[in-house]
Amino acid sequence: MRLEGWHVLVLLATLVMAAIVVVAVTLLVRWTLRWARRKDIGRGSGSASS
């Protein structure tokens, strides 16, 4: 019955990996949005306001 324990371990590892991926993607998206906003503001704030 070691298979059950192994399955639980694999499930936990998969969940941890999924959580890490979600956090990494969220951070990447936030960072990219911040960078894009900064570039937009730096490029042409006049064209953005008009």
Tab-separated table of N, CA, C and O in Angstrom, residues 1-46:
chain	number	residue	atom	x	y	z
A	1	MET	N	0.828	-1.209	0.000
A	1	MET	CA	0.000	0.000	0.000
A	1	MET	C	0.865	1.264	0.000
A	1	MET	O	0.445	2.298	0.454
A	2	ARG	N	2.089	1.112	-0.455
A	2	ARG	CA	2.963	2.296	-0.518
A	2	ARG	C	2.564	3.185	-1.692
A	2	ARG	O	2.917	4.347	-1.731
A	3	LEU	N	1.847	2.621	-2.626
A	3	LEU	CA	1.416	3.374	-3.805
A	3	LEU	C	0.574	4.568	-3.388
A	3	LEU	O	0.723	5.659	-3.907
A	4	GLU	N	-0.317	4.372	-2.429
A	4	GLU	CA	-1.192	5.469	-1.987
A	4	GLU	C	-0.363	6.627	-1.451
A	4	GLU	O	-0.571	7.773	-1.790
A	5	GLY	N	0.600	6.327	-0.603
A	5	GLY	CA	1.469	7.363	-0.053
A	5	GLY	C	2.226	8.086	-1.151
A	5	GLY	O	2.362	9.308	-1.142
A	6	TRP	N	2.698	7.315	-2.142
A	6	TRP	CA	3.436	7.904	-3.268
A	6	TRP	C	2.523	8.822	-4.061
A	6	TRP	O	2.912	9.909	-4.479
A	7	HIS	N	1.279	8.375	-4.245
A	7	HIS	CA	0.318	9.194	-5.000
A	7	HIS	C	0.057	10.508	-4.267
A	7	HIS	O	-0.014	11.570	-4.886
A	8	VAL	N	-0.077	10.431	-2.947
A	8	VAL	CA	-0.305	11.640	-2.146
A	8	VAL	C	0.885	12.572	-2.290
A	8	VAL	O	0.727	13.785	-2.441
A	9	LEU	N	2.087	12.004	-2.258
A	9	LEU	CA	3.303	12.810	-2.392
A	9	LEU	C	3.328	13.500	-3.755
A	9	LEU	O	3.612	14.695	-3.864
A	10	VAL	N	3.007	12.748	-4.802
A	10	VAL	CA	2.989	13.318	-6.152
A	10	VAL	C	1.932	14.411	-6.249
A	10	VAL	O	2.163	15.469	-6.829
A	11	LEU	N	0.765	14.167	-5.642
A	11	LEU	CA	-0.308	15.160	-5.674
A	11	LEU	C	0.135	16.435	-4.967
A	11	LEU	O	-0.057	17.543	-5.481
A	12	LEU	N	0.765	16.291	-3.814
A	12	LEU	CA	1.240	17.462	-3.070
A	12	LEU	C	2.283	18.216	-3.893
A	12	LEU	O	2.242	19.440	-4.000
A	13	ALA	N	3.217	17.487	-4.489
A	13	ALA	CA	4.260	18.119	-5.302
A	13	ALA	C	3.639	18.870	-6.474
A	13	ALA	O	4.041	19.990	-6.788
A	14	THR	N	2.624	18.257	-7.102
A	14	THR	CA	1.961	18.906	-8.233
A	14	THR	C	1.261	20.186	-7.788
A	14	THR	O	1.330	21.216	-8.464
A	15	LEU	N	0.597	20.127	-6.640
A	15	LEU	CA	-0.103	21.307	-6.121
A	15	LEU	C	0.895	22.423	-5.815
A	15	LEU	O	0.675	23.585	-6.144
A	16	VAL	N	2.007	22.054	-5.202
A	16	VAL	CA	3.037	23.056	-4.873
A	16	VAL	C	3.578	23.685	-6.151
A	16	VAL	O	3.725	24.899	-6.245
A	17	MET	N	3.847	22.840	-7.153
A	17	MET	CA	4.368	23.349	-8.420
A	17	MET	C	3.358	24.288	-9.077
A	17	MET	O	3.715	25.353	-9.570
A	18	ALA	N	2.079	23.896	-9.057
A	18	ALA	CA	1.032	24.728	-9.644
A	18	ALA	C	0.961	26.072	-8.925
A	18	ALA	O	0.847	27.121	-9.556
A	19	ALA	N	1.048	26.054	-7.598
A	19	ALA	CA	0.990	27.298	-6.821
A	19	ALA	C	2.168	28.193	-7.191
A	19	ALA	O	2.012	29.398	-7.395
A	20	ILE	N	3.359	27.602	-7.297
A	20	ILE	CA	4.562	28.379	-7.643
A	20	ILE	C	4.400	28.984	-9.037
A	20	ILE	O	4.723	30.150	-9.265
A	21	VAL	N	3.872	28.199	-9.973
A	21	VAL	CA	3.694	28.690	-11.341
A	21	VAL	C	2.707	29.852	-11.355
A	21	VAL	O	2.937	30.872	-12.007
A	22	VAL	N	1.591	29.703	-10.622
A	22	VAL	CA	0.579	30.763	-10.578
A	22	VAL	C	1.180	32.037	-10.008
A	22	VAL	O	1.008	33.124	-10.565
A	23	VAL	N	1.922	31.924	-8.909
A	23	VAL	CA	2.540	33.101	-8.280
A	23	VAL	C	3.544	33.735	-9.239
A	23	VAL	O	3.573	34.956	-9.405
A	24	ALA	N	4.365	32.907	-9.887
A	24	ALA	CA	5.381	33.429	-10.807
A	24	ALA	C	4.724	34.163	-11.972
A	24	ALA	O	5.158	35.250	-12.354
A	25	VAL	N	3.664	33.571	-12.538
A	25	VAL	CA	2.978	34.203	-13.669
A	25	VAL	C	2.355	35.523	-13.231
A	25	VAL	O	2.455	36.533	-13.934
A	26	THR	N	1.715	35.521	-12.057
A	26	THR	CA	1.086	36.745	-11.555
A	26	THR	C	2.129	37.850	-11.375
A	26	THR	O	1.919	38.989	-11.792
A	27	LEU	N	3.272	37.504	-10.780
A	27	LEU	CA	4.325	38.494	-10.569
A	27	LEU	C	4.845	38.997	-11.911
A	27	LEU	O	5.080	40.199	-12.084
A	28	LEU	N	5.030	38.082	-12.863
A	28	LEU	CA	5.525	38.472	-14.186
A	28	LEU	C	4.555	39.427	-14.863
A	28	LEU	O	4.970	40.449	-15.428
A	29	VAL	N	3.265	39.109	-14.803
A	29	VAL	CA	2.263	39.965	-15.436
A	29	VAL	C	2.272	41.346	-14.791
A	29	VAL	O	2.267	42.366	-15.486
A	30	ARG	N	2.300	41.380	-13.471
A	30	ARG	CA	2.316	42.681	-12.766
A	30	ARG	C	3.546	43.479	-13.174
A	30	ARG	O	3.470	44.674	-13.425
A	31	TRP	N	4.704	42.810	-13.205
A	31	TRP	CA	5.955	43.495	-13.541
A	31	TRP	C	5.903	44.020	-14.979
A	31	TRP	O	6.302	45.142	-15.261
A	32	THR	N	5.372	43.184	-15.882
A	32	THR	CA	5.274	43.588	-17.289
A	32	THR	C	4.344	44.786	-17.434
A	32	THR	O	4.653	45.747	-18.155
A	33	LEU	N	3.202	44.749	-16.744
A	33	LEU	CA	2.251	45.859	-16.815
A	33	LEU	C	2.901	47.132	-16.283
A	33	LEU	O	2.762	48.200	-16.873
A	34	ARG	N	3.628	47.017	-15.181
A	34	ARG	CA	4.308	48.193	-14.618
A	34	ARG	C	5.304	48.751	-15.632
A	34	ARG	O	5.390	49.950	-15.831
A	35	TRP	N	6.078	47.854	-16.249
A	35	TRP	CA	7.090	48.290	-17.216
A	35	TRP	C	6.429	48.961	-18.409
A	35	TRP	O	6.871	50.003	-18.877
A	36	ALA	N	5.332	48.355	-18.898
A	36	ALA	CA	4.624	48.915	-20.055
A	36	ALA	C	4.074	50.302	-19.702
A	36	ALA	O	4.167	51.235	-20.493
A	37	ARG	N	3.506	50.425	-18.521
A	37	ARG	CA	2.969	51.719	-18.102
A	37	ARG	C	4.081	52.752	-18.032
A	37	ARG	O	3.933	53.879	-18.479
A	38	ARG	N	5.208	52.361	-17.457
A	38	ARG	CA	6.337	53.290	-17.336
A	38	ARG	C	6.801	53.723	-18.729
A	38	ARG	O	7.071	54.885	-18.960
A	39	LYS	N	6.884	52.777	-19.639
A	39	LYS	CA	7.324	53.096	-21.008
A	39	LYS	C	6.325	54.042	-21.664
A	39	LYS	O	6.701	54.997	-22.319
A	40	ASP	N	5.026	53.747	-21.494
A	40	ASP	CA	3.993	54.604	-22.069
A	40	ASP	C	4.087	56.021	-21.529
A	40	ASP	O	4.075	56.983	-22.255
A	41	ILE	N	4.225	56.125	-20.193
A	41	ILE	CA	4.298	57.445	-19.563
A	41	ILE	C	5.559	58.168	-20.043
A	41	ILE	O	5.551	59.363	-20.329
A	42	GLY	N	6.660	57.442	-20.162
A	42	GLY	CA	7.916	58.061	-20.569
A	42	GLY	C	7.902	58.446	-22.028
A	42	GLY	O	8.490	59.450	-22.417
A	43	ARG	N	7.181	57.681	-22.865
A	43	ARG	CA	7.187	57.948	-24.318
A	43	ARG	C	6.391	59.198	-24.647
A	43	ARG	O	6.947	60.157	-25.157
A	44	GLY	N	5.076	59.152	-24.360
A	44	GLY	CA	4.276	60.306	-24.745
A	44	GLY	C	3.077	60.500	-23.830
A	44	GLY	O	2.025	59.933	-24.054
A	45	SER	N	3.256	61.274	-22.782
A	45	SER	CA	2.129	61.530	-21.869
A	45	SER	C	1.147	62.490	-22.551
A	45	SER	O	-0.036	62.475	-22.263
A	46	GLY	N	1.632	63.312	-23.473
A	46	GLY	CA	0.762	64.242	-24.184
A	46	GLY	C	-0.220	63.509	-25.080
A	46	GLY	O	-1.416	63.797	-25.057
